[in-house]
Short mmCIF file of C-alpha atoms and ligand atoms in Angstrom, two decimals:
data_model
loop_
_atom_site.label_atom_id
_atom_site.label_comp_id
_atom_site.label_asym_id
_atom_site.label_seq_id
_atom_site.Cartn_x
_atom_site.Cartn_y
_atom_site.Cartn_z
CA MET A 836 -28.43 2.69 5.37
CA ASN A 837 -24.82 2.67 4.06
CA GLU A 838 -24.19 3.73 0.56
CA SER A 839 -20.36 2.41 0.03
CA PHE A 840 -19.80 -0.63 -1.98
CA LEU A 841 -18.23 -2.25 1.08
CA VAL A 842 -18.62 -1.54 4.55
CA ILE A 843 -16.56 -3.01 7.16
CA GLN A 844 -16.94 -2.50 10.83
CA LEU A 845 -15.49 -5.69 12.52
CA SER A 846 -13.62 -6.68 15.62
CA LYS A 847 -12.01 -9.84 16.56
CA LEU A 848 -10.20 -10.54 19.64
CA TYR A 849 -7.42 -13.37 19.96
CA PRO A 850 -5.72 -14.02 23.28
CA GLU A 851 -2.99 -11.89 22.50
CA PHE A 852 -4.17 -9.52 19.54
CA LYS A 853 -7.08 -7.29 19.07
CA LEU A 854 -8.34 -6.35 15.46
CA GLN A 855 -10.80 -3.45 15.25
CA VAL A 856 -11.17 -1.92 11.94
CA GLU A 857 -13.71 0.31 10.25
CA LEU A 858 -13.35 1.16 6.49
CA GLU A 859 -15.59 1.90 3.55
CA ILE A 860 -14.42 0.91 0.02
CA GLU A 861 -16.07 1.92 -3.18
CA LYS A 862 -16.99 -0.05 -6.18
CA GLY A 863 -14.24 -0.80 -8.70
CA GLU A 864 -11.57 0.49 -6.28
CA PHE A 865 -8.09 -1.11 -6.10
CA PHE A 866 -7.60 -0.86 -2.17
CA SER A 867 -4.53 -1.74 -0.43
CA LEU A 868 -3.67 -2.80 3.11
CA ILE A 869 -0.04 -2.26 4.34
CA GLY A 870 1.56 -2.51 7.80
CA PRO A 871 4.32 -4.39 9.66
CA SER A 872 4.01 -8.11 9.90
CA GLY A 873 1.54 -9.26 12.63
CA CYS A 874 -0.80 -5.95 12.26
CA GLY A 875 -3.79 -7.85 11.29
CA LYS A 876 -3.79 -7.82 7.46
CA THR A 877 -4.64 -11.33 6.94
CA THR A 878 -6.99 -11.65 9.84
CA LEU A 879 -8.83 -8.88 8.35
CA LEU A 880 -9.09 -10.48 4.90
CA ARG A 881 -10.12 -13.85 6.33
CA LEU A 882 -13.06 -11.92 8.27
CA ILE A 883 -14.06 -10.37 5.11
CA ALA A 884 -13.86 -13.88 3.43
CA GLY A 885 -15.92 -15.38 6.17
CA LEU A 886 -12.81 -17.73 7.04
CA GLU A 887 -13.15 -16.21 10.73
CA SER A 888 -16.01 -15.02 12.60
CA PRO A 889 -15.94 -11.37 13.89
CA ASP A 890 -16.70 -11.04 17.73
CA ARG A 891 -18.58 -7.87 17.01
CA GLY A 892 -19.33 -5.84 13.94
CA PHE A 893 -20.90 -6.31 10.55
CA LEU A 894 -19.85 -6.30 6.73
CA TYR A 895 -21.99 -5.21 3.97
CA LEU A 896 -21.14 -5.68 0.26
CA ASN A 897 -22.91 -4.12 -2.30
CA GLY A 898 -26.04 -3.43 0.16
CA ARG A 899 -26.11 -7.00 1.47
CA ASN A 900 -25.23 -7.81 4.95
CA LEU A 901 -22.58 -10.73 4.71
CA THR A 902 -22.03 -11.02 8.58
CA ALA A 903 -23.81 -14.32 8.94
CA VAL A 904 -23.39 -15.57 5.17
CA PRO A 905 -21.04 -18.63 4.45
CA PRO A 906 -17.84 -17.99 2.63
CA ALA A 907 -19.14 -19.85 -0.67
CA ASN A 908 -22.10 -17.45 -0.89
CA ARG A 909 -20.49 -14.23 -0.50
CA ARG A 910 -19.35 -13.48 -3.92
CA VAL A 911 -15.83 -12.72 -2.40
CA GLY A 912 -12.75 -14.33 -4.40
CA LEU A 913 -9.45 -15.08 -2.91
CA VAL A 914 -5.87 -15.31 -4.07
CA PHE A 915 -3.34 -16.23 -1.82
CA GLN A 916 0.59 -16.27 -2.26
CA ASP A 917 0.81 -20.18 -2.23
CA TYR A 918 -1.79 -20.16 -5.15
CA ALA A 919 -3.44 -23.12 -3.66
CA LEU A 920 -4.28 -24.73 -6.88
CA PHE A 921 -5.75 -28.28 -7.07
CA PRO A 922 -2.78 -30.29 -8.52
CA HIS A 923 -4.76 -33.06 -10.08
CA LEU A 924 -6.52 -30.83 -12.27
CA THR A 925 -5.50 -28.89 -15.52
CA VAL A 926 -5.45 -25.36 -16.07
CA ALA A 927 -8.65 -25.07 -17.63
CA GLU A 928 -10.31 -27.46 -15.09
CA ASN A 929 -8.95 -25.20 -12.17
CA VAL A 930 -10.63 -22.03 -13.65
CA GLU A 931 -13.81 -24.05 -14.28
CA TYR A 932 -13.87 -25.36 -10.72
CA GLY A 933 -15.96 -22.70 -8.99
CA LEU A 934 -18.38 -22.50 -11.90
CA GLN A 935 -18.94 -26.41 -11.25
CA VAL A 936 -19.59 -25.62 -7.59
CA GLN A 937 -22.15 -23.12 -8.51
CA GLN A 938 -23.85 -25.56 -10.89
CA ILE A 939 -23.51 -23.13 -13.89
CA PRO A 940 -24.68 -24.94 -16.96
CA SER A 941 -21.96 -26.35 -19.03
CA SER A 942 -22.10 -24.19 -22.11
CA LYS A 943 -21.92 -21.06 -20.10
CA ARG A 944 -19.03 -22.49 -17.99
CA LYS A 945 -16.91 -23.21 -21.17
CA GLU A 946 -17.41 -19.66 -22.46
CA ARG A 947 -16.63 -18.18 -19.24
CA VAL A 948 -13.42 -20.13 -19.00
CA ARG A 949 -12.49 -19.44 -22.43
CA GLU A 950 -12.78 -15.57 -21.64
CA LEU A 951 -10.61 -15.78 -18.65
CA LEU A 952 -8.02 -18.04 -20.22
CA SER A 953 -7.77 -15.32 -22.95
CA VAL A 954 -7.93 -12.46 -20.76
CA PHE A 955 -4.80 -13.88 -18.87
CA GLN A 956 -3.05 -15.22 -21.75
CA LEU A 957 -3.31 -18.85 -20.81
CA GLU A 958 -5.09 -20.42 -23.70
CA ALA A 959 -1.99 -22.19 -24.73
CA LEU A 960 -1.73 -23.71 -21.50
CA ALA A 961 -5.34 -24.85 -20.77
CA SER A 962 -4.77 -28.53 -20.82
CA ARG A 963 -1.32 -28.59 -18.70
CA GLN A 964 -1.27 -29.92 -15.26
CA THR A 965 -0.47 -27.02 -12.82
CA GLN A 966 2.58 -28.46 -11.77
CA GLN A 967 4.09 -28.13 -15.08
CA LEU A 968 3.73 -24.35 -14.91
CA SER A 969 6.04 -21.45 -13.88
CA GLY A 970 5.36 -19.33 -10.70
CA GLY A 971 4.12 -16.67 -12.95
CA GLU A 972 1.82 -18.94 -14.99
CA ARG A 973 0.37 -20.43 -11.52
CA GLN A 974 -0.25 -16.98 -10.36
CA ARG A 975 -2.22 -16.01 -13.38
CA VAL A 976 -4.27 -19.53 -13.20
CA ALA A 977 -4.92 -18.37 -9.61
CA PHE A 978 -6.29 -14.92 -10.64
CA ALA A 979 -8.23 -16.57 -13.47
CA ARG A 980 -9.96 -19.22 -11.18
CA ALA A 981 -10.83 -16.71 -8.46
CA LEU A 982 -12.52 -14.38 -11.02
CA ALA A 983 -14.49 -17.17 -12.66
CA PRO A 984 -17.54 -17.04 -10.57
CA GLU A 985 -17.64 -13.18 -11.05
CA PRO A 986 -16.66 -12.36 -7.52
CA LEU A 987 -17.88 -8.77 -6.71
CA LEU A 988 -14.49 -8.39 -4.37
CA LEU A 989 -11.31 -9.94 -4.98
CA LEU A 990 -8.96 -10.30 -1.93
CA MET A 991 -5.45 -10.74 -2.37
CA ASP A 992 -2.84 -11.61 0.15
CA GLU A 993 0.63 -10.84 -1.15
CA PRO A 994 -0.13 -12.54 -4.44
CA PHE A 995 3.34 -11.65 -6.04
CA SER A 996 5.71 -12.34 -3.14
CA ALA A 997 6.95 -15.62 -4.52
CA LEU A 998 7.97 -14.03 -7.95
CA ASP A 999 10.99 -12.40 -8.98
CA TYR A 1000 11.00 -8.63 -9.59
CA GLY A 1001 10.70 -8.49 -13.42
CA LEU A 1002 7.80 -10.81 -13.52
CA ARG A 1003 5.95 -9.15 -10.50
CA GLN A 1004 6.20 -6.00 -12.44
CA LYS A 1005 4.68 -7.45 -15.28
CA LEU A 1006 1.91 -9.19 -13.52
CA GLN A 1007 1.10 -5.92 -11.43
CA LYS A 1008 0.82 -4.00 -14.80
CA ASP A 1009 -1.49 -7.02 -16.18
CA LEU A 1010 -3.51 -7.02 -12.97
CA GLY A 1011 -4.28 -3.36 -12.87
CA ARG A 1012 -5.16 -3.35 -16.42
CA ILE A 1013 -7.51 -6.47 -15.97
CA GLN A 1014 -9.08 -5.09 -12.86
CA LYS A 1015 -10.00 -1.69 -14.60
CA HIS A 1016 -11.32 -3.62 -17.73
CA LEU A 1017 -13.42 -6.17 -15.82
CA GLY A 1018 -14.31 -3.56 -13.11
CA PHE A 1019 -14.07 -5.70 -10.12
CA THR A 1020 -13.15 -4.32 -6.39
CA VAL A 1021 -9.91 -5.34 -5.06
CA ILE A 1022 -8.53 -5.69 -1.48
CA PHE A 1023 -4.74 -6.13 -1.66
CA VAL A 1024 -2.30 -7.15 1.08
CA THR A 1025 1.30 -6.20 0.25
CA HIS A 1026 4.66 -5.86 1.99
CA GLN A 1027 5.94 -3.91 -0.76
CA GLN A 1028 5.39 -0.12 -0.49
CA GLU A 1029 6.25 0.64 -4.20
CA GLU A 1030 3.62 -2.02 -5.05
CA ALA A 1031 0.88 -0.21 -3.08
CA LEU A 1032 1.78 3.12 -3.92
CA SER A 1033 1.66 2.39 -7.82
CA LEU A 1034 -1.29 -0.14 -7.94
CA SER A 1035 -3.78 1.40 -5.65
CA ASP A 1036 -6.49 3.79 -5.95
CA ARG A 1037 -6.50 4.23 -2.24
CA LEU A 1038 -4.86 2.45 0.62
CA ALA A 1039 -4.86 1.85 4.41
CA VAL A 1040 -1.95 1.91 6.85
CA MET A 1041 -2.54 -0.58 9.79
CA GLN A 1042 -0.72 -0.97 13.06
CA GLU A 1043 -1.47 -3.32 15.99
CA GLY A 1044 -5.02 -4.20 14.36
CA ARG A 1045 -6.03 -0.84 13.66
CA VAL A 1046 -6.11 1.30 10.54
CA LEU A 1047 -4.00 4.44 11.43
CA GLN A 1048 -4.64 6.25 8.00
CA PHE A 1049 -6.42 5.62 4.82
CA GLY A 1050 -6.45 7.62 1.65
CA THR A 1051 -4.76 7.98 -1.74
CA PRO A 1052 -1.29 7.07 -2.16
CA GLN A 1053 -0.37 10.90 -2.50
CA GLU A 1054 -2.41 11.74 0.54
CA ILE A 1055 -0.64 9.24 2.60
CA TYR A 1056 2.85 9.90 1.28
CA GLU A 1057 2.55 13.55 1.36
CA LYS A 1058 0.63 13.87 4.55
CA PRO A 1059 1.27 11.17 6.82
CA PHE A 1060 -0.91 11.39 9.91
CA ASN A 1061 2.24 10.30 12.32
CA SER A 1062 5.81 9.46 12.28
CA PHE A 1063 4.85 5.62 11.87
CA VAL A 1064 3.13 6.24 8.67
CA ALA A 1065 5.94 8.56 7.43
CA GLU A 1066 8.42 5.98 8.00
CA PHE A 1067 6.44 3.03 6.90
CA LEU A 1068 5.74 4.43 3.31
CA GLY A 1069 8.73 5.69 1.70
CA ASP A 1070 11.89 7.33 3.47
CA ALA A 1071 11.21 10.08 5.65
CA ASN A 1072 13.61 12.70 7.56
CA LEU A 1073 11.93 13.35 10.76
CA ILE A 1074 13.96 16.23 12.33
CA PRO A 1075 12.75 17.28 16.10
CA CYS A 1076 12.16 20.95 16.21
CA HIS A 1077 10.31 23.66 17.79
CA LEU A 1078 7.61 25.39 15.83
CA GLU A 1079 6.36 29.13 16.81
CA GLN A 1080 3.82 31.04 15.00
CA LEU A 1081 4.66 34.73 15.00
CA GLY A 1082 1.95 36.46 12.83
CA GLU A 1083 3.36 36.66 9.31
CA LYS A 1084 5.96 34.08 9.96
CA THR A 1085 6.32 30.56 11.22
CA CYS A 1086 9.85 30.15 12.91
CA ILE A 1087 11.33 26.78 13.11
CA ASP A 1088 13.88 26.06 15.72
CA ILE A 1089 16.38 22.95 15.35
CA ASN A 1090 19.20 22.23 17.31
CA GLU A 1091 19.03 25.41 19.24
CA HIS A 1092 21.29 27.23 16.59
CA ASP A 1093 19.32 26.52 13.34
CA ARG A 1094 16.31 28.89 12.71
CA LEU A 1095 13.93 28.68 9.73
CA GLU A 1096 11.84 31.48 8.90
CA LEU A 1097 9.07 30.56 6.48
CA PRO A 1098 6.18 32.44 5.27
CA ALA A 1099 3.11 31.63 7.99
CA LEU A 1100 2.35 27.98 7.56
CA PRO A 1101 -1.29 27.98 9.01
CA GLY A 1102 -2.56 24.78 10.63
CA TYR A 1103 0.27 24.10 13.14
CA PRO A 1104 -0.16 25.75 16.75
CA SER A 1105 3.00 26.56 18.36
CA GLY A 1106 4.97 23.50 19.86
CA ASN A 1107 7.25 20.58 19.54
CA TYR A 1108 7.11 18.82 16.25
CA PHE A 1109 9.04 16.55 13.72
CA LEU A 1110 9.77 18.44 10.74
CA MET A 1111 9.13 15.80 7.96
CA VAL A 1112 11.00 16.17 4.50
CA ARG A 1113 11.05 13.51 2.11
CA PRO A 1114 14.71 13.20 0.63
CA GLU A 1115 13.52 14.05 -2.55
CA ASP A 1116 12.14 17.31 -1.47
CA PHE A 1117 15.53 19.08 -0.44
CA GLN A 1118 17.15 21.26 -3.04
CA LEU A 1119 20.46 22.51 -3.04
CA LYS A 1120 19.71 25.31 -5.67
CA GLY A 1121 16.82 26.67 -7.67
CA LEU A 1122 14.94 27.68 -4.55
CA LYS A 1123 15.23 31.07 -2.71
CA GLY A 1124 14.57 31.61 1.00
CA PRO A 1125 15.92 30.37 4.32
CA ALA A 1126 18.30 27.31 4.04
CA LEU A 1127 19.46 24.65 6.75
CA LYS A 1128 23.33 24.35 7.20
CA ALA A 1129 24.42 20.73 6.72
CA ARG A 1130 27.75 18.93 6.29
CA ILE A 1131 27.92 16.21 3.93
CA THR A 1132 28.74 12.82 5.51
CA VAL A 1133 27.93 10.33 2.87
CA LEU A 1134 27.84 10.59 -0.88
CA GLU A 1135 26.65 7.81 -3.41
CA TYR A 1136 26.40 8.32 -7.05
CA LEU A 1137 23.23 6.43 -8.12
CA GLY A 1138 23.41 6.85 -11.88
CA PHE A 1139 20.03 8.86 -12.26
CA SER A 1140 20.85 11.03 -8.87
CA TYR A 1141 22.98 11.23 -5.88
CA ARG A 1142 22.00 9.80 -2.48
CA MET A 1143 23.50 11.89 0.43
CA GLU A 1144 23.54 11.87 3.93
CA ALA A 1145 24.39 15.26 6.03
CA SER A 1146 24.58 16.33 9.37
CA ILE A 1147 22.72 19.10 10.87
CA GLY A 1148 24.18 19.34 14.26
CA GLN A 1149 23.23 16.34 15.86
CA TYR A 1150 20.82 15.09 13.30
CA ARG A 1151 21.34 12.93 10.14
CA ILE A 1152 19.30 13.88 6.97
CA LYS A 1153 19.06 11.69 3.86
CA VAL A 1154 18.75 13.72 0.66
CA LEU A 1155 18.22 12.59 -2.96
CA ILE A 1156 19.45 15.29 -5.36
CA GLY A 1157 19.75 15.42 -9.20
CA LYS A 1158 23.11 15.11 -11.08
CA GLU A 1159 23.28 18.80 -12.03
CA ILE A 1160 25.23 19.56 -8.80
CA ALA A 1161 28.79 19.51 -9.29
CA ASP A 1162 31.72 19.50 -6.95
CA LEU A 1163 30.16 17.89 -4.05
CA LYS A 1164 32.21 15.88 -1.85
CA VAL A 1165 32.18 14.47 1.67
CA GLY A 1166 32.92 17.18 4.42
CA LEU A 1167 31.69 19.94 2.52
CA GLU A 1168 29.19 22.37 4.45
CA ILE A 1169 26.34 23.05 2.16
CA ALA A 1170 22.88 24.80 2.25
CA VAL A 1171 19.86 22.65 1.92
CA ARG A 1172 16.51 24.31 0.99
CA ILE A 1173 13.08 23.01 1.39
CA ASN A 1174 10.23 24.07 -0.41
CA PRO A 1175 7.82 25.39 2.01
CA GLN A 1176 5.09 23.58 0.29
CA LYS A 1177 6.73 20.27 0.92
CA ILE A 1178 7.11 20.76 4.54
CA ARG A 1179 5.11 18.87 6.97
CA PHE A 1180 5.11 19.03 10.72
CA ILE A 1181 4.15 15.92 12.73
CA PRO A 1182 3.33 16.41 16.51
CA GLN A 1183 6.04 14.81 18.63
CA GLU A 1184 3.98 12.11 20.52
P1 ATP B 278 1.98 -10.81 8.09
O1 ATP B 278 2.43 -9.58 7.33
O2 ATP B 278 3.14 -11.29 8.63
O3 ATP B 278 1.34 -11.80 7.36
P2 ATP B 278 -0.31 -9.94 9.32
O4 ATP B 278 -0.54 -8.31 9.26
O5 ATP B 278 -1.07 -10.63 8.16
O6 ATP B 278 0.99 -10.30 9.26
P3 ATP B 278 -2.03 -11.74 10.91
O7 ATP B 278 -1.73 -12.70 10.37
O8 ATP B 278 -3.52 -11.12 10.49
O9 ATP B 278 -1.21 -10.51 10.69
O10 ATP B 278 -1.96 -11.72 12.47
C1 ATP B 278 -2.36 -10.80 13.42
C2 ATP B 278 -2.10 -11.27 14.83
O11 ATP B 278 -3.27 -12.18 15.07
C3 ATP B 278 -0.73 -11.92 14.81
O12 ATP B 278 -0.35 -11.38 16.32
C4 ATP B 278 -1.26 -13.44 15.12
O13 ATP B 278 -0.37 -14.14 15.96
C5 ATP B 278 -2.63 -13.26 15.43
N1 ATP B 278 -3.55 -14.48 15.08
C6 ATP B 278 -3.82 -14.71 13.94
N2 ATP B 278 -4.65 -15.93 13.60
C7 ATP B 278 -4.85 -16.27 15.13
C8 ATP B 278 -5.64 -17.31 15.65
N3 ATP B 278 -6.21 -18.37 14.91
N4 ATP B 278 -5.42 -17.56 16.97
C9 ATP B 278 -4.84 -16.77 17.79
N5 ATP B 278 -4.04 -15.73 17.37
C10 ATP B 278 -4.06 -15.53 15.65
#
């Protein structure tokens, strides 16, 4: 009936929280779930793993209905931020554990363990106890252990959150490479928007137990569905405005004084909107056409660029600009231009 690799249609009711999610995920995808604390990311992972039962709905993985299948038989692996390694077992024994549970013959087990220790560069640590490992090493063991029984789907709940920045970046790269190499499908929960944008093929933004928007990182970053998504993923300027379609032109009134006249932007009926511009999409020069008058209120030199705040009447905007602009200073009035192709309008709710 359904063709997607993973079809999720689940709802779960707790006394003070309701989760209701419909999603389809493709084979081999790296799919991230992001959203504020308490929006239901972990609950959704636990439902997919079978650690919680849904009140309604179903779950299909590779054409198989998993809704009533016990966790151990789902072919779904799990990696959590606390690693949950077995302290009394060595690295190799931890990796082998799931294969023993599945009663895989010894020679096959040893071969699979060898392969995974090699993929995760853990060979030299094979006979170490897990308490003698660093955080990054433990995390690699947790990945290897979860992948040993060849899950079709790997669920990861903030697996890098206990690691420092450098190590996190290295493990992210390793994970991305290994995931594409071995071809398993991932659902990844993270609080780090940069991590979600750089690792994911697609991602879903959740709020209060629901998926607000899903799509590729570019789609969600460039075309957020509402102001919550715009502000949750990246930095966004949301300037209240009135938009009027006038045939060949689209006119945008901000503050009752500032008026932008743009070539017709189809798809937006006249009305009240937020003009959404990412800080990096403003330009001070190099673009022709209408501009907004802004007064610089904050100017910070970041090395690779300037970060600026400026006032447009009563509104404050954040602007990131290249270093080619000289003679900027606080108090100066400037003209900020926006590439019409980068402009989005989000209806005021
Ligand atoms: P975080 O990012 O902080 O980990 P999250 O998005 O993963 O948050 P969940 O842990 O899924 O959020 O929790 C979602 C909501 O469900 C919370 O309000 C939580 O209190 C509630 N909840 C989770 N498990 C239970 C439970 N067993 N009984 C009652 N309420 C629960």
